[in-house]
mmCIF file of C-alpha atoms in Angstrom:
data_model
loop_
_atom_site.group_PDB
_atom_site.id
_atom_site.type_symbol
_atom_site.label_atom_id
_atom_site.label_comp_id
_atom_site.label_asym_id
_atom_site.label_seq_id
_atom_site.Cartn_x
_atom_site.Cartn_y
_atom_site.Cartn_z
ATOM 1 C CA MET A 856 -40.711 -110.323 -67.695
ATOM 2 C CA GLY A 857 -37.827 -111.423 -69.924
ATOM 3 C CA LEU A 858 -37.446 -114.631 -71.918
ATOM 4 C CA GLY A 859 -35.063 -115.974 -69.308
ATOM 5 C CA HIS A 860 -37.736 -115.768 -66.625
ATOM 6 C CA LEU A 861 -40.290 -117.368 -68.937
ATOM 7 C CA ARG A 862 -37.966 -120.279 -69.668
ATOM 8 C CA GLU A 863 -37.244 -120.684 -65.976
ATOM 9 C CA ASP A 864 -40.955 -120.670 -65.107
ATOM 10 C CA SER A 865 -41.627 -123.139 -67.912
ATOM 11 C CA MET A 866 -38.956 -125.507 -66.603
ATOM 12 C CA LYS A 867 -40.304 -125.232 -63.060
ATOM 13 C CA PHE A 868 -43.773 -126.042 -64.318
ATOM 14 C CA GLU A 869 -42.531 -129.068 -66.287
ATOM 15 C CA ILE A 870 -40.714 -130.385 -63.217
ATOM 16 C CA TRP A 871 -43.810 -129.850 -61.062
ATOM 17 C CA PHE A 872 -46.067 -131.508 -63.644
ATOM 18 C CA LYS A 873 -43.819 -134.577 -64.052
ATOM 19 C CA GLU A 874 -43.564 -134.924 -60.298
ATOM 20 C CA LYS A 875 -47.348 -134.983 -59.960
ATOM 21 C CA VAL A 876 -47.722 -137.431 -62.861
ATOM 22 C CA ASN A 877 -45.271 -139.802 -61.153
ATOM 23 C CA ILE A 878 -47.191 -139.553 -57.873
ATOM 24 C CA VAL A 879 -50.482 -140.271 -59.640
ATOM 25 C CA ASP A 880 -48.986 -143.204 -61.581
ATOM 26 C CA GLU A 881 -47.640 -144.729 -58.378
ATOM 27 C CA TYR A 882 -51.010 -144.385 -56.652
ATOM 28 C CA LEU A 883 -52.893 -145.811 -59.652
ATOM 29 C CA SER A 884 -50.611 -148.846 -59.760
ATOM 30 C CA GLU A 885 -51.760 -149.805 -56.267
ATOM 31 C CA ILE A 886 -55.512 -149.493 -56.832
ATOM 32 C CA ILE A 887 -56.319 -152.575 -58.923
ATOM 33 C CA LYS A 888 -54.726 -155.712 -57.522
ATOM 34 C CA GLU A 889 -54.674 -158.661 -59.886
ATOM 35 C CA LYS A 890 -56.015 -161.867 -58.326
ATOM 36 C CA ASP A 891 -55.899 -165.502 -59.371
ATOM 37 C CA ASN A 892 -59.628 -166.106 -59.641
ATOM 38 C CA PRO A 893 -62.115 -166.920 -62.437
ATOM 39 C CA GLN A 894 -62.485 -163.226 -63.365
ATOM 40 C CA LYS A 895 -58.755 -162.484 -63.344
ATOM 41 C CA ILE A 896 -58.776 -161.255 -66.955
ATOM 42 C CA ILE A 897 -60.796 -158.190 -65.886
ATOM 43 C CA TYR A 898 -58.008 -156.916 -63.629
ATOM 44 C CA GLU A 899 -55.527 -157.288 -66.476
ATOM 45 C CA ALA A 900 -57.842 -155.487 -68.908
ATOM 46 C CA MET A 901 -58.430 -152.638 -66.444
ATOM 47 C CA ASN A 902 -54.741 -152.123 -65.727
ATOM 48 C CA TYR A 903 -53.840 -152.503 -69.408
ATOM 49 C CA SER A 904 -55.593 -149.220 -70.191
ATOM 50 C CA LEU A 905 -55.260 -147.477 -66.828
ATOM 51 C CA LEU A 906 -51.478 -147.898 -66.624
ATOM 52 C CA SER A 907 -50.706 -147.344 -70.309
ATOM 53 C CA GLY A 908 -49.440 -143.804 -69.822
ATOM 54 C CA GLY A 909 -51.265 -140.739 -70.979
ATOM 55 C CA LYS A 910 -50.886 -137.098 -70.011
ATOM 56 C CA ARG A 911 -52.722 -137.447 -66.650
ATOM 57 C CA LEU A 912 -54.066 -133.940 -67.232
ATOM 58 C CA ARG A 913 -57.248 -134.350 -65.199
ATOM 59 C CA PRO A 914 -55.687 -135.717 -61.995
ATOM 60 C CA VAL A 915 -52.879 -133.161 -62.147
ATOM 61 C CA LEU A 916 -55.414 -130.351 -62.573
ATOM 62 C CA LEU A 917 -57.253 -131.579 -59.489
ATOM 63 C CA ILE A 918 -54.031 -131.717 -57.475
ATOM 64 C CA GLY A 919 -52.921 -128.315 -58.743
ATOM 65 C CA SER A 920 -56.227 -126.748 -57.783
ATOM 66 C CA TYR A 921 -55.997 -128.339 -54.338
ATOM 67 C CA GLU A 922 -52.407 -127.132 -53.883
ATOM 68 C CA LEU A 923 -53.463 -123.512 -54.374
ATOM 69 C CA PHE A 924 -54.979 -123.738 -50.882
ATOM 70 C CA ARG A 925 -53.268 -126.635 -49.074
ATOM 71 C CA ASP A 926 -49.803 -128.202 -49.129
ATOM 72 C CA ASP A 927 -50.487 -131.847 -48.227
ATOM 73 C CA ILE A 928 -51.930 -133.552 -51.317
ATOM 74 C CA ASN A 929 -52.633 -136.948 -49.699
ATOM 75 C CA LYS A 930 -56.314 -136.083 -49.266
ATOM 76 C CA ALA A 931 -56.600 -135.115 -52.917
ATOM 77 C CA LEU A 932 -54.777 -138.119 -54.405
ATOM 78 C CA PRO A 933 -57.654 -140.634 -54.316
ATOM 79 C CA PHE A 934 -59.937 -138.121 -56.038
ATOM 80 C CA ALA A 935 -57.270 -137.337 -58.623
ATOM 81 C CA CYS A 936 -57.146 -141.052 -59.427
ATOM 82 C CA VAL A 937 -60.951 -141.131 -59.569
ATOM 83 C CA MET A 938 -60.735 -138.623 -62.430
ATOM 84 C CA GLU A 939 -58.199 -140.750 -64.294
ATOM 85 C CA MET A 940 -60.225 -143.947 -63.901
ATOM 86 C CA ILE A 941 -63.325 -142.205 -65.238
ATOM 87 C CA HIS A 942 -61.328 -140.777 -68.137
ATOM 88 C CA THR A 943 -59.801 -144.181 -68.915
ATOM 89 C CA TYR A 944 -63.141 -145.976 -68.866
ATOM 90 C CA SER A 945 -64.476 -143.398 -71.331
ATOM 91 C CA LEU A 946 -61.538 -144.021 -73.682
ATOM 92 C CA ILE A 947 -62.073 -147.791 -73.611
ATOM 93 C CA HIS A 948 -65.724 -147.367 -74.548
ATOM 94 C CA ASP A 949 -64.949 -144.608 -77.062
ATOM 95 C CA ASP A 950 -62.678 -147.004 -78.995
ATOM 96 C CA LEU A 951 -65.352 -149.705 -79.342
ATOM 97 C CA PRO A 952 -66.692 -150.606 -82.816
ATOM 98 C CA ALA A 953 -70.105 -149.188 -81.859
ATOM 99 C CA MET A 954 -68.491 -145.785 -81.284
ATOM 100 C CA ASP A 955 -65.222 -144.595 -82.875
ATOM 101 C CA ASN A 956 -63.983 -148.092 -83.805
ATOM 102 C CA ASP A 957 -60.295 -147.370 -83.102
ATOM 103 C CA ASP A 958 -57.766 -150.203 -83.191
ATOM 104 C CA TYR A 959 -55.034 -148.350 -81.301
ATOM 105 C CA ARG A 960 -54.794 -146.115 -78.243
ATOM 106 C CA ARG A 961 -51.539 -144.500 -77.047
ATOM 107 C CA GLY A 962 -49.512 -146.604 -79.473
ATOM 108 C CA LYS A 963 -50.953 -149.914 -78.248
ATOM 109 C CA LEU A 964 -53.835 -152.117 -79.315
ATOM 110 C CA SER A 965 -57.073 -150.693 -77.990
ATOM 111 C CA ASN A 966 -58.658 -152.630 -75.147
ATOM 112 C CA HIS A 967 -61.242 -154.430 -77.265
ATOM 113 C CA LYS A 968 -58.572 -155.490 -79.760
ATOM 114 C CA LYS A 969 -56.469 -156.918 -76.943
ATOM 115 C CA PHE A 970 -59.167 -158.524 -74.782
ATOM 116 C CA GLY A 971 -62.278 -158.698 -76.967
ATOM 117 C CA GLU A 972 -65.322 -156.443 -77.047
ATOM 118 C CA ALA A 973 -67.155 -158.025 -74.106
ATOM 119 C CA ASN A 974 -64.174 -157.770 -71.775
ATOM 120 C CA ALA A 975 -63.470 -154.198 -72.924
ATOM 121 C CA ILE A 976 -67.033 -153.155 -72.097
ATOM 122 C CA LEU A 977 -66.762 -154.830 -68.703
ATOM 123 C CA ALA A 978 -63.310 -153.308 -68.062
ATOM 124 C CA GLY A 979 -64.741 -149.863 -68.704
ATOM 125 C CA ASP A 980 -67.706 -150.574 -66.440
ATOM 126 C CA ALA A 981 -65.380 -151.907 -63.762
ATOM 127 C CA LEU A 982 -63.157 -148.823 -63.900
ATOM 128 C CA LEU A 983 -66.160 -146.550 -63.461
ATOM 129 C CA ASN A 984 -67.324 -148.604 -60.474
ATOM 130 C CA LYS A 985 -63.809 -148.683 -59.025
ATOM 131 C CA ALA A 986 -63.557 -144.914 -59.419
ATOM 132 C CA PHE A 987 -66.572 -144.287 -57.203
ATOM 133 C CA GLU A 988 -65.631 -147.095 -54.820
ATOM 134 C CA THR A 989 -62.277 -145.313 -54.372
ATOM 135 C CA GLY A 990 -63.891 -141.911 -53.990
ATOM 136 C CA ILE A 991 -66.515 -143.082 -51.491
ATOM 137 C CA GLU A 992 -63.904 -144.905 -49.420
ATOM 138 C CA ALA A 993 -61.768 -141.746 -49.299
ATOM 139 C CA ALA A 994 -64.801 -139.631 -48.369
ATOM 140 C CA VAL A 995 -65.771 -142.011 -45.562
ATOM 141 C CA CYS A 996 -62.217 -142.077 -44.212
ATOM 142 C CA SER A 997 -61.952 -138.293 -44.244
ATOM 143 C CA ASN A 998 -65.460 -137.850 -42.791
ATOM 144 C CA SER A 999 -65.592 -134.609 -44.747
ATOM 145 C CA GLU A 1000 -68.626 -132.932 -46.260
ATOM 146 C CA ASN A 1001 -66.304 -131.353 -48.845
ATOM 147 C CA SER A 1002 -65.335 -134.820 -50.080
ATOM 148 C CA LEU A 1003 -68.980 -135.640 -50.746
ATOM 149 C CA LYS A 1004 -69.478 -132.307 -52.514
ATOM 150 C CA ALA A 1005 -66.457 -133.015 -54.710
ATOM 151 C CA LEU A 1006 -67.776 -136.489 -55.566
ATOM 152 C CA LYS A 1007 -71.163 -135.051 -56.502
ATOM 153 C CA ILE A 1008 -69.534 -132.620 -58.929
ATOM 154 C CA ILE A 1009 -67.398 -135.401 -60.422
ATOM 155 C CA ALA A 1010 -70.425 -137.690 -60.812
ATOM 156 C CA LYS A 1011 -72.504 -135.035 -62.538
ATOM 157 C CA SER A 1012 -69.680 -134.082 -64.912
ATOM 158 C CA SER A 1013 -69.281 -137.687 -66.072
ATOM 159 C CA GLY A 1014 -72.999 -138.395 -66.518
ATOM 160 C CA THR A 1015 -75.784 -137.458 -68.888
ATOM 161 C CA GLU A 1016 -75.335 -133.728 -68.249
ATOM 162 C CA GLY A 1017 -71.599 -134.042 -68.821
ATOM 163 C CA MET A 1018 -69.272 -136.471 -70.585
ATOM 164 C CA ILE A 1019 -71.875 -139.096 -71.527
ATOM 165 C CA GLY A 1020 -74.203 -136.430 -72.860
ATOM 166 C CA GLY A 1021 -71.360 -135.054 -74.945
ATOM 167 C CA GLN A 1022 -70.600 -138.507 -76.324
ATOM 168 C CA VAL A 1023 -74.231 -138.930 -77.349
ATOM 169 C CA ALA A 1024 -74.075 -135.558 -79.116
ATOM 170 C CA ASP A 1025 -70.857 -136.668 -80.814
ATOM 171 C CA MET A 1026 -72.495 -139.883 -82.049
ATOM 172 C CA GLU A 1027 -75.353 -137.817 -83.471
ATOM 173 C CA SER A 1028 -73.094 -135.099 -84.883
ATOM 174 C CA ALA A 1029 -72.914 -136.462 -88.427
ATOM 175 C CA VAL A 1030 -76.538 -135.544 -89.014
ATOM 176 C CA ASN A 1031 -77.501 -133.141 -86.240
ATOM 177 C CA ILE A 1032 -74.672 -130.657 -85.573
ATOM 178 C CA SER A 1033 -74.920 -127.777 -88.013
ATOM 179 C CA SER A 1034 -73.371 -124.790 -86.215
ATOM 180 C CA ILE A 1035 -70.287 -123.805 -84.255
ATOM 181 C CA GLU A 1036 -72.492 -123.266 -81.196
ATOM 182 C CA GLU A 1037 -73.682 -126.872 -81.326
ATOM 183 C CA LEU A 1038 -70.097 -128.074 -81.763
ATOM 184 C CA LYS A 1039 -68.969 -126.020 -78.765
ATOM 185 C CA TYR A 1040 -71.839 -127.455 -76.738
ATOM 186 C CA MET A 1041 -70.780 -131.004 -77.570
ATOM 187 C CA TYR A 1042 -67.164 -130.446 -76.551
ATOM 188 C CA SER A 1043 -68.130 -128.490 -73.437
ATOM 189 C CA LEU A 1044 -69.712 -131.740 -72.241
ATOM 190 C CA LYS A 1045 -67.664 -134.520 -73.826
ATOM 191 C CA THR A 1046 -64.248 -133.032 -73.050
ATOM 192 C CA GLY A 1047 -64.776 -129.889 -71.017
ATOM 193 C CA ALA A 1048 -67.054 -131.168 -68.252
ATOM 194 C CA ILE A 1049 -64.634 -133.476 -66.456
ATOM 195 C CA ILE A 1050 -61.716 -131.089 -67.004
ATOM 196 C CA LYS A 1051 -63.781 -128.371 -65.342
ATOM 197 C CA SER A 1052 -64.866 -130.681 -62.523
ATOM 198 C CA SER A 1053 -61.234 -131.682 -61.890
ATOM 199 C CA VAL A 1054 -60.420 -128.067 -61.047
ATOM 200 C CA MET A 1055 -63.620 -127.527 -59.070
ATOM 201 C CA ALA A 1056 -63.273 -130.760 -57.078
ATOM 202 C CA GLY A 1057 -59.685 -129.932 -56.091
ATOM 203 C CA ALA A 1058 -60.700 -126.515 -54.789
ATOM 204 C CA ILE A 1059 -63.713 -127.922 -52.914
ATOM 205 C CA LEU A 1060 -61.614 -130.671 -51.301
ATOM 206 C CA ALA A 1061 -59.275 -127.955 -50.046
ATOM 207 C CA GLY A 1062 -62.205 -126.094 -48.526
#
């Protein structure tokens, strides 16, 4: 294969990727409706981080895996957005003073700097809840056993045997990680687990 073909394939991939990112962004923008009620700040805090851009790697991986087997991605879209909400909640909590203590995320003030620590914690919690609310609603509507299997994989990958476990290992790393194997283990959970589950969930949703 010549360089011309490689450039052409690269351009096709970039077009495909941007198209999927736009679809995901549009779907995400409809999930959290801001309301004029006493807790209205939470909707703003959730959307502040969720709609702040980002590569959307996890949802696009899920869609791409699904598209290997099926053409219509409408069934996969809610689950793709589940992955992004889980990822976003983890970033909000990761930036908190008790963890990485970062003032900025994606060129903007981090959530706790914009809305305060309490609201940032609650915004992260709310995004995690909204992720599974969205996934369960989609599974019920589809009446599909594969949807439940996909949700189970996603849940496990974001819990104590996945992303949260990796974050705990990261917090302990200053004193406890002493080998490349331990470092690989940490990142296989903290970063790798939900990337892996994105691909697996897309394939399972497609049957």
